[in-house]
Every structure is written in structure tokens, then in C-alpha cells.
Coordinates of N, CA and C in Angstrom, one line a residue:
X19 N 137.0 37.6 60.1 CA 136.2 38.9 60.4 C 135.2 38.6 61.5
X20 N 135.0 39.5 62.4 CA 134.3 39.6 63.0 C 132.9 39.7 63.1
X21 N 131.7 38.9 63.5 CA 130.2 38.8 63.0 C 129.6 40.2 63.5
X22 N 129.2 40.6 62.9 CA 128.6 42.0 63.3 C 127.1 42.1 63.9
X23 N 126.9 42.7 65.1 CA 125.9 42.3 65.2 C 124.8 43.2 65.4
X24 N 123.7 43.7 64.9 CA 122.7 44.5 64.3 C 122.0 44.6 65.7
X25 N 121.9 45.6 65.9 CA 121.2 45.8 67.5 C 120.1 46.8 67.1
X26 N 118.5 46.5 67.1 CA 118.0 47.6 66.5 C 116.8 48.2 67.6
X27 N 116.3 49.4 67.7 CA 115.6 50.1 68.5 C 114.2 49.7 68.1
X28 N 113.5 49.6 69.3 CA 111.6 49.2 69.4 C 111.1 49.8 70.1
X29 N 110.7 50.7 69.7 CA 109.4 51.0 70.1 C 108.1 50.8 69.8
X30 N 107.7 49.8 69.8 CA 106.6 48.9 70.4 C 107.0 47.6 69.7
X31 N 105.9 46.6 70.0 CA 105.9 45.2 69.4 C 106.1 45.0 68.1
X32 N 105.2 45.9 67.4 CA 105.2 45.9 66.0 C 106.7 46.2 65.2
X33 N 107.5 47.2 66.2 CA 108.5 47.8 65.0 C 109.5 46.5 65.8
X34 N 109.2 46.1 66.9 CA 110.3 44.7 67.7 C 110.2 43.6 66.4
X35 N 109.0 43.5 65.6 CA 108.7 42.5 65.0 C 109.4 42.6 63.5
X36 N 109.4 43.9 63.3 CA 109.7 44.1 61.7 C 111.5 43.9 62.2
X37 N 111.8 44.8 63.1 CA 113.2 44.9 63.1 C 113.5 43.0 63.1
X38 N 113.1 42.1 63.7 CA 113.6 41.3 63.9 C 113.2 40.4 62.3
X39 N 112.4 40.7 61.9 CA 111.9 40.1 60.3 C 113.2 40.8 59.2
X40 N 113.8 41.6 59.6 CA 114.6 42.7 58.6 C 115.6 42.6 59.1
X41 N 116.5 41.4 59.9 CA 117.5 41.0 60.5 C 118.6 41.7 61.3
X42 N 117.5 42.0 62.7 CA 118.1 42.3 63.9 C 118.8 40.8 64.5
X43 N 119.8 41.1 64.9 CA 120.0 40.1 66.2 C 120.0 40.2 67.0
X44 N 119.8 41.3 67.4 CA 119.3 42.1 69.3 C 118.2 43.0 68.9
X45 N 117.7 43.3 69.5 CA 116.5 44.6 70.1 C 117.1 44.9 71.6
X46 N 116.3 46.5 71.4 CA 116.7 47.0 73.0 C 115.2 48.2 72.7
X47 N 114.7 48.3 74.0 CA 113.8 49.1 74.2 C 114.0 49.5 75.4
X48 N 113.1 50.7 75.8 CA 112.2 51.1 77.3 C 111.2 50.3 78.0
X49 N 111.5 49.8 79.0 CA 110.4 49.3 79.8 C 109.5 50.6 80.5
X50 N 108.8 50.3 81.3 CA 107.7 51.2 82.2 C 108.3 51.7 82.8
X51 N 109.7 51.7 83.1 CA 110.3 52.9 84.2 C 111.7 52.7 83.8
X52 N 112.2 53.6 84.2 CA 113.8 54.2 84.2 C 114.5 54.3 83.1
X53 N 114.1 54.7 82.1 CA 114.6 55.2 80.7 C 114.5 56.5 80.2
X54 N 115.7 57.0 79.3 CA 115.8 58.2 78.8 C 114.5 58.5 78.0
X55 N 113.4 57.8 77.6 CA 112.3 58.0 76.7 C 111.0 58.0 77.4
X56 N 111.2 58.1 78.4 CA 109.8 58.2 79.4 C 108.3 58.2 79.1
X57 N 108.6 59.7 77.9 CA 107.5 59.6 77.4 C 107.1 58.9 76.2
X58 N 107.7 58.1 75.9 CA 107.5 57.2 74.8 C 106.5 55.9 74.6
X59 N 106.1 55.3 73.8 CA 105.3 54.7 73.9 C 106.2 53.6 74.5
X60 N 106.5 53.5 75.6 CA 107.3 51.9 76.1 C 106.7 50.9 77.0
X61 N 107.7 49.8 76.8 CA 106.9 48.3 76.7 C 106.5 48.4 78.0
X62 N 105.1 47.6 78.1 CA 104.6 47.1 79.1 C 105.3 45.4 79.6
X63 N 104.8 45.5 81.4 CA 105.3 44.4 81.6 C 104.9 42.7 80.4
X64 N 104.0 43.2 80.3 CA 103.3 42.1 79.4 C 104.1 42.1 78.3
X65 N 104.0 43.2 77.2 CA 104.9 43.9 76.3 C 106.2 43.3 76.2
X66 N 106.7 43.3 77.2 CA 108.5 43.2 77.5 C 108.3 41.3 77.5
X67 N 107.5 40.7 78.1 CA 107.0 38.9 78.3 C 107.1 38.4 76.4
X68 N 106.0 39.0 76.1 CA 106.0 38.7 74.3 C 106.9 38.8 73.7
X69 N 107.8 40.0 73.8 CA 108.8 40.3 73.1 C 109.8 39.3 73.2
X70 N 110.6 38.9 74.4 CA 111.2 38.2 74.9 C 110.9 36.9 74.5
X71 N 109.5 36.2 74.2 CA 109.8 34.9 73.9 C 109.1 35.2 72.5
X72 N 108.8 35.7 71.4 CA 109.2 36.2 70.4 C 111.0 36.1 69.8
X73 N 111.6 36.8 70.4 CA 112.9 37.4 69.9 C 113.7 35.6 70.5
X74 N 113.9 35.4 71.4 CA 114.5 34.1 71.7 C 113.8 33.2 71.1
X75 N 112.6 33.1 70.4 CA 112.6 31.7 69.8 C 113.5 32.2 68.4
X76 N 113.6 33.0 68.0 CA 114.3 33.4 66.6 C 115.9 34.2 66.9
X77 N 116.4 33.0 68.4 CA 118.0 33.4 68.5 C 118.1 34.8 68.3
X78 N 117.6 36.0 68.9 CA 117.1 37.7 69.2 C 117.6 37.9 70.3
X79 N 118.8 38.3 70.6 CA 118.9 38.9 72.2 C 118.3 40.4 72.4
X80 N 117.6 40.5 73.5 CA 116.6 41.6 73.7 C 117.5 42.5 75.5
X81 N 117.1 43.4 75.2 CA 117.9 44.6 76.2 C 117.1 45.0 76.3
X82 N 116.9 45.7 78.0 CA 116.2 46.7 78.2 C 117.1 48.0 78.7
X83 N 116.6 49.2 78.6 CA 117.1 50.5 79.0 C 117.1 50.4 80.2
X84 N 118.3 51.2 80.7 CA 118.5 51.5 82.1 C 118.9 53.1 82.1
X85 N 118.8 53.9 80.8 CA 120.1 54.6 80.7 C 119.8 56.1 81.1
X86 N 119.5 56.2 82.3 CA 119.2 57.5 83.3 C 119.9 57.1 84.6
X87 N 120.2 58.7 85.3 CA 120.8 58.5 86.6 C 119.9 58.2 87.3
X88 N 119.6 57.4 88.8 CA 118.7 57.2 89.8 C 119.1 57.9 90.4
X89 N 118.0 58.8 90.6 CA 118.3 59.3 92.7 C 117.6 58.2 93.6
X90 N 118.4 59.0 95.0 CA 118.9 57.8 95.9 C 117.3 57.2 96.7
X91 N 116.3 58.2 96.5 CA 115.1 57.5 96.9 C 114.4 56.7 96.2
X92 N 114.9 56.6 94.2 CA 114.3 55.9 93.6 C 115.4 53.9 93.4
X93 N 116.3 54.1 94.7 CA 117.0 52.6 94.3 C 116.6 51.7 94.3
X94 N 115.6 51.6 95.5 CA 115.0 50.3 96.1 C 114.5 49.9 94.9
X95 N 113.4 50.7 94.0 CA 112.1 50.3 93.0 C 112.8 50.4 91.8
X96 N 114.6 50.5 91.8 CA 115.3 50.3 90.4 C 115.9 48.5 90.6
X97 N 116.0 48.5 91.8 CA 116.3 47.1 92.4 C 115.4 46.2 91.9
X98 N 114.1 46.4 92.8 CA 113.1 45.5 92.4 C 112.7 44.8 90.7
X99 N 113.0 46.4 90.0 CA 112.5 46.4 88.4 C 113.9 45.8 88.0
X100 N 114.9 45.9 88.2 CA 115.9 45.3 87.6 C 116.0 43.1 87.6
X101 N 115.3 43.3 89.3 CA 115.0 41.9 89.5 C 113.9 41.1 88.8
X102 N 112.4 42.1 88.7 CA 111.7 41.9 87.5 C 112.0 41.4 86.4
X103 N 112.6 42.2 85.7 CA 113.4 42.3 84.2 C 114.4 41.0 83.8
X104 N 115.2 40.2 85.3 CA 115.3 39.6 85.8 C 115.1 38.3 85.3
X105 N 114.1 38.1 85.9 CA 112.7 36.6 86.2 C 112.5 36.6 84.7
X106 N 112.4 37.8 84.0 CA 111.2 37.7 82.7 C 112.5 37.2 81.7
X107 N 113.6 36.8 81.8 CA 114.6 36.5 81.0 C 115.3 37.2 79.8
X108 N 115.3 38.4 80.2 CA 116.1 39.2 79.4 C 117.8 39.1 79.2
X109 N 118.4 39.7 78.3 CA 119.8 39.2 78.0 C 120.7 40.1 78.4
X110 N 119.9 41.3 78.7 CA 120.9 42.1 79.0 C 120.3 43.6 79.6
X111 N 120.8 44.7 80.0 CA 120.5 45.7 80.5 C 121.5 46.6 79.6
X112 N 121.3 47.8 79.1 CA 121.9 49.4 78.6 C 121.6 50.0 79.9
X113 N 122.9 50.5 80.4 CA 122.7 51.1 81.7 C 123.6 52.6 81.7
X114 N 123.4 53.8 82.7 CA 123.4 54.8 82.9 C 124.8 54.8 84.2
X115 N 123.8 54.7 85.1 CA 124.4 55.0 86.4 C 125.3 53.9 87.0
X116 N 126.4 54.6 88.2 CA 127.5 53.3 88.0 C 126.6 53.0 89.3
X117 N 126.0 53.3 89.9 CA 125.3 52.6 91.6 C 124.4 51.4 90.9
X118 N 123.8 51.6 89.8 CA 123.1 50.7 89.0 C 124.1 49.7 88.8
X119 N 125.0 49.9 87.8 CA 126.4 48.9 87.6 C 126.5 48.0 88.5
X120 N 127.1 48.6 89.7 CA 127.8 47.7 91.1 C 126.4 46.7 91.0
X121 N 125.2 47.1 91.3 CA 124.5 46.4 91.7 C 123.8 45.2 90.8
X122 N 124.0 45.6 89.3 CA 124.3 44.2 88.5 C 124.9 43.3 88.6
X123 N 125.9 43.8 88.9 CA 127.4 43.0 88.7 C 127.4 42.1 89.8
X124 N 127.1 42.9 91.2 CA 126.9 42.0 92.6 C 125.7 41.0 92.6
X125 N 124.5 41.0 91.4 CA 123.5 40.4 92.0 C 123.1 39.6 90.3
X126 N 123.5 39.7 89.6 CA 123.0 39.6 88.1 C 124.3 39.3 87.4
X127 N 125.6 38.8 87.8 CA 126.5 39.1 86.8 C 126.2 38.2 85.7
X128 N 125.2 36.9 85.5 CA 125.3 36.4 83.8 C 124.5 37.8 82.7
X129 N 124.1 38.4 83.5 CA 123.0 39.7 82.5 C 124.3 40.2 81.3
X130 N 124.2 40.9 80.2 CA 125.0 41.4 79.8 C 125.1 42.9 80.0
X131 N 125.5 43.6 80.1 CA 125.8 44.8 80.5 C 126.4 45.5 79.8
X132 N 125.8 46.6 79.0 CA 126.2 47.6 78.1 C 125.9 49.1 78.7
X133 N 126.9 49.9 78.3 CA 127.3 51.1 79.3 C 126.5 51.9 77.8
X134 N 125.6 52.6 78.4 CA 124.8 53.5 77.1 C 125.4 54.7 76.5
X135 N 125.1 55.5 75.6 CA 126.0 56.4 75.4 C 125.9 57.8 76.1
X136 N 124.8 57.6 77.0 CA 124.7 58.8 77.8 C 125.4 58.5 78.8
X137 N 126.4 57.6 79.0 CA 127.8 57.7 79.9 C 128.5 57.8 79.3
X138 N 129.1 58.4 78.2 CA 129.8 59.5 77.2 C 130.9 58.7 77.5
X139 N 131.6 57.7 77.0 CA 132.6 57.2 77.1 C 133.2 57.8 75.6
X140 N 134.4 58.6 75.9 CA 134.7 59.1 74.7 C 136.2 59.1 74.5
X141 N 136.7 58.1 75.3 CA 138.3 57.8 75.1 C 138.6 56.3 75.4
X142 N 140.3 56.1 75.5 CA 140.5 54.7 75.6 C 140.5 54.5 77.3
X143 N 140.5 55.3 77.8 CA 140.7 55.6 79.6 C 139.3 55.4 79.8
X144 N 138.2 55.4 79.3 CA 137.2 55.8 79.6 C 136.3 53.7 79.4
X145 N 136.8 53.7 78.2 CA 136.5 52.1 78.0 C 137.4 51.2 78.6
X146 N 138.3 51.6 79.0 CA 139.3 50.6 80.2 C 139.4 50.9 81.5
X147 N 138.1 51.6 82.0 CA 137.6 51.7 83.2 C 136.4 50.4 83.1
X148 N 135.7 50.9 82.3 CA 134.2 50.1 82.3 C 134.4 48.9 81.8
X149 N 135.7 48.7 80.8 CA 136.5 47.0 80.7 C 137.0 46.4 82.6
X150 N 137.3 47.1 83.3 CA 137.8 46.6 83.9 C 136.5 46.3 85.4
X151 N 135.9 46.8 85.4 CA 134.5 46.8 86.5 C 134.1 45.9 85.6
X152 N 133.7 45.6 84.5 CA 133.3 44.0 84.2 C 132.3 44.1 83.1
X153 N 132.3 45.5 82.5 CA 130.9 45.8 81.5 C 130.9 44.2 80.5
X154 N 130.3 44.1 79.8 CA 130.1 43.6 78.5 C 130.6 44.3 77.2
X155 N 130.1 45.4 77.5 CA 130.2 46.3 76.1 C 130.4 47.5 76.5
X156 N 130.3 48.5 75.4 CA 130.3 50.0 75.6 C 130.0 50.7 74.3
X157 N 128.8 51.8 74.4 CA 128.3 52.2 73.4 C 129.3 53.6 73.4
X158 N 129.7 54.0 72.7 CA 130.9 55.1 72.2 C 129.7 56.4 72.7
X159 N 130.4 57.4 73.0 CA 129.4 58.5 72.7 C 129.4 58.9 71.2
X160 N 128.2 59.7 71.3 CA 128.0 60.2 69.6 C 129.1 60.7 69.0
X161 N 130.1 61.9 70.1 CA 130.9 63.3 69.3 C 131.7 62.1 68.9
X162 N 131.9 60.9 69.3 CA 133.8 60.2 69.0 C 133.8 60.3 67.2
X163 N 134.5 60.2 66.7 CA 134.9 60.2 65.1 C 135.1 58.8 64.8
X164 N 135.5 58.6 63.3 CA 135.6 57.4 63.1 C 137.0 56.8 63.8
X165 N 138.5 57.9 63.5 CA 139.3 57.7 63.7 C 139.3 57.4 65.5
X166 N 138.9 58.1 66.1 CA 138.4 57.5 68.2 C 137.8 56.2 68.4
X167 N 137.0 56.1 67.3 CA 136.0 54.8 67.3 C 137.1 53.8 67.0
X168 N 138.0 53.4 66.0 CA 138.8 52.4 65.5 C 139.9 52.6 66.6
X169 N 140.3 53.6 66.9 CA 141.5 53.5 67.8 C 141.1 53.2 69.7
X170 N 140.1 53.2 69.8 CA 139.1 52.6 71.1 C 139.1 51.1 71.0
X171 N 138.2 51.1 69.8 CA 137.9 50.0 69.8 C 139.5 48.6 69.5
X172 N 140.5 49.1 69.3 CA 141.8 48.0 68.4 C 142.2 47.9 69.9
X173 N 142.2 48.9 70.4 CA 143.1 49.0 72.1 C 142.9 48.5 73.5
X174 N 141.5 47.9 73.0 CA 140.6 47.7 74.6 C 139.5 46.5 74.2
X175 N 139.8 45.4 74.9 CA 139.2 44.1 74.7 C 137.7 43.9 74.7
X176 N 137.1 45.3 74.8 CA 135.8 45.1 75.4 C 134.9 45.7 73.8
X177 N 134.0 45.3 73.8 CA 133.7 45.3 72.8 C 133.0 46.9 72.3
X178 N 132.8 47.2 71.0 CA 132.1 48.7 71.4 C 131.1 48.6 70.5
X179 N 130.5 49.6 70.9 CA 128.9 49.9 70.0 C 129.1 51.4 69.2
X180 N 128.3 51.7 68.3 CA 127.9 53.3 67.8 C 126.9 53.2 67.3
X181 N 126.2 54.9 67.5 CA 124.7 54.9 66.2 C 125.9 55.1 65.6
X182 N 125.1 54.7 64.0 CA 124.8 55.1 62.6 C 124.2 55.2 62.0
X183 N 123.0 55.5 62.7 CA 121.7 56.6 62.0 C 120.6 56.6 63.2
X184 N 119.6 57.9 62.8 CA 118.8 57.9 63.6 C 119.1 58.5 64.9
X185 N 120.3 58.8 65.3 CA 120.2 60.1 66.8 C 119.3 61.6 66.3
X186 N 119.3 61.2 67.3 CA 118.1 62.7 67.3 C 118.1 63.8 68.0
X187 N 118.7 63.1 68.9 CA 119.5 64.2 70.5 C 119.8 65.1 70.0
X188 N 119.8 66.6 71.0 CA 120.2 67.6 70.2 C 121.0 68.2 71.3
X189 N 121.4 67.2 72.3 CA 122.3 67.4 73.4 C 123.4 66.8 73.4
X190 N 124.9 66.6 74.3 CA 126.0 66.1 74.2 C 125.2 64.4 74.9
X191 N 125.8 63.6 73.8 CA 125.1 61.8 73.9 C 124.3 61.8 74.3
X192 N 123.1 62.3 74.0 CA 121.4 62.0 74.4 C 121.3 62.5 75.8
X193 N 122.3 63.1 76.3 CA 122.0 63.9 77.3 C 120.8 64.9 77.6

């Protein structure tokens, strides 16, 4: 059987701390820019530093959010922050946009890269695209069923994700 692995949401240090005491093996948050939660209390650069060597000294892989489209005047400063994010030793990126993608993959490919579910991947066509550009993973969109979910996931080598509690979106995949 396959190890299952508990990926849990932070929003701030404190709930990064409990999740990882209450046995996460990943965290994923918002950094200071380019996330679907903007206005949320999210991590500071310092914030995202602690967490990070926090979560890796207790074997924690940590992700940050990417999972919004960029317009074309905000690339450069998604570049830069991506290169940030970078240096600070993070495991992986939840990402949005495929201009974002390419530019992982060309500049970062040990990062892991997980396609978020606001790229609504909601078939086997859809996960054997993003298997084949080089994702890491893929979080299902919300509408898929259990029966979409098992027959995605048996058909396509790439691994998948889903909520099972806690969406709140009241749009199609956190749209």
C-alpha cells in the first residue's frame, strides 16, 4: 500500500505548528504575493524562513502557493519571487498558470510542482497533459467524484491530490 501523505493548510506559524504536531507531512501556504488568498493573513518573508527550517528539521515538506493566473506585466516580479522562494529552500510550488509552469521547469526543475485545483483538471486527458510537461502531482478539481478520482488516478502515473474537507469556494475549483 501506498504511504499516504497528509498535506495540511497554514495559515500562519501557529496553525503550521499544530498541523505539523497533529501529523502533517507537508504544509502549503501563501506567501506575500501571488496567491488565491491575498487577503489572508499570509506568510511573511521571514514567516515562510521559520517555517521552512521548522518543518525540515521534523522531515515536513513545505509548498508555497502559486495558484493564480499572472498578467504579463506582473512576470518579471513572479520570476524574481519564485527565485526568492528558491534560495529560501522550499520543496515545492502549487501553481496556477502554465507561463509559470514552463518557467519552473526551465529554471527550477528539482522544485516539486503541483498543478492546484484552480487548473480544474477534471479528466484523464487533462492529468496526461500535466504528466507529460513534467508536473509532480495534480490536485483533482473539487466537482471530480470518487468514481473520476480512482479512475484518474489507476490510469496516469502522476500522482493525484483531493480536498476532503474544508473547501469553502463557492465557485467552480476555487475559482
Amino acid at each position: 500500500m501506498k504511504k499516504i501523505e497528509l498535506l495540511a493548510p497554514a495559515g500562519d506559524l501557529n496553525s503550521l505548528y499544530s498541523a505539523i504536531s497533529n501529523g502533517a507531512t507537508s504544509v502549503y501556504f501563501g506567501g506575500s504575493s501571488f496567491n488565491a488568498r491575498m487577503y489572508a493573513n499570509n506568510f511573511t518573508d521571514e514567516d515562510i524562513i521559520k517555517a521552512i527550517e521548522y518543518a525540515h528539521k521534523r522531515n515536513v515538506k513545505v509548498f508555497v502557493t502559486l495558484n493564480i493566473l499572472i498578467k504579463d506585466e506582473e512576470i518579471n516580479e513572479v520570476k524574481e519571487y519564485i527565485k526568492k522562494l528558491y534560495l529560501f529552500n522550499i520543496d515545492g510550488l502549487i501553481i496556477q498558470d502554465y507561463g509559470v509552469l514552463n518557467f519552473i521547469l526551465e529554471n527550477y526543475n528539482d522544485l516539486i510542482i503541483s498543478c492546484s485545483t484552480q487548473t480544474t483538471i477534471d479528466d484523464l486527458e487533462g492529468a496526461l497533459y500535466f504528466q507529460e510537461k513534467g508536473v509532480n502531482r495534480v490536485v483533482l478539481a473539487r466537482e471530480c467524484d470518487l468514481e473520476e478520482i480512482t479512475s484518474i488516478s489507476k490510469k496516469s502515473a502522476l500522482p493525484t491530490e483531493v480536498f476532503i474537507h474544508g473547501g469553502m469556494c463557492i465557485s467552480y475549483s476555487g475559482r
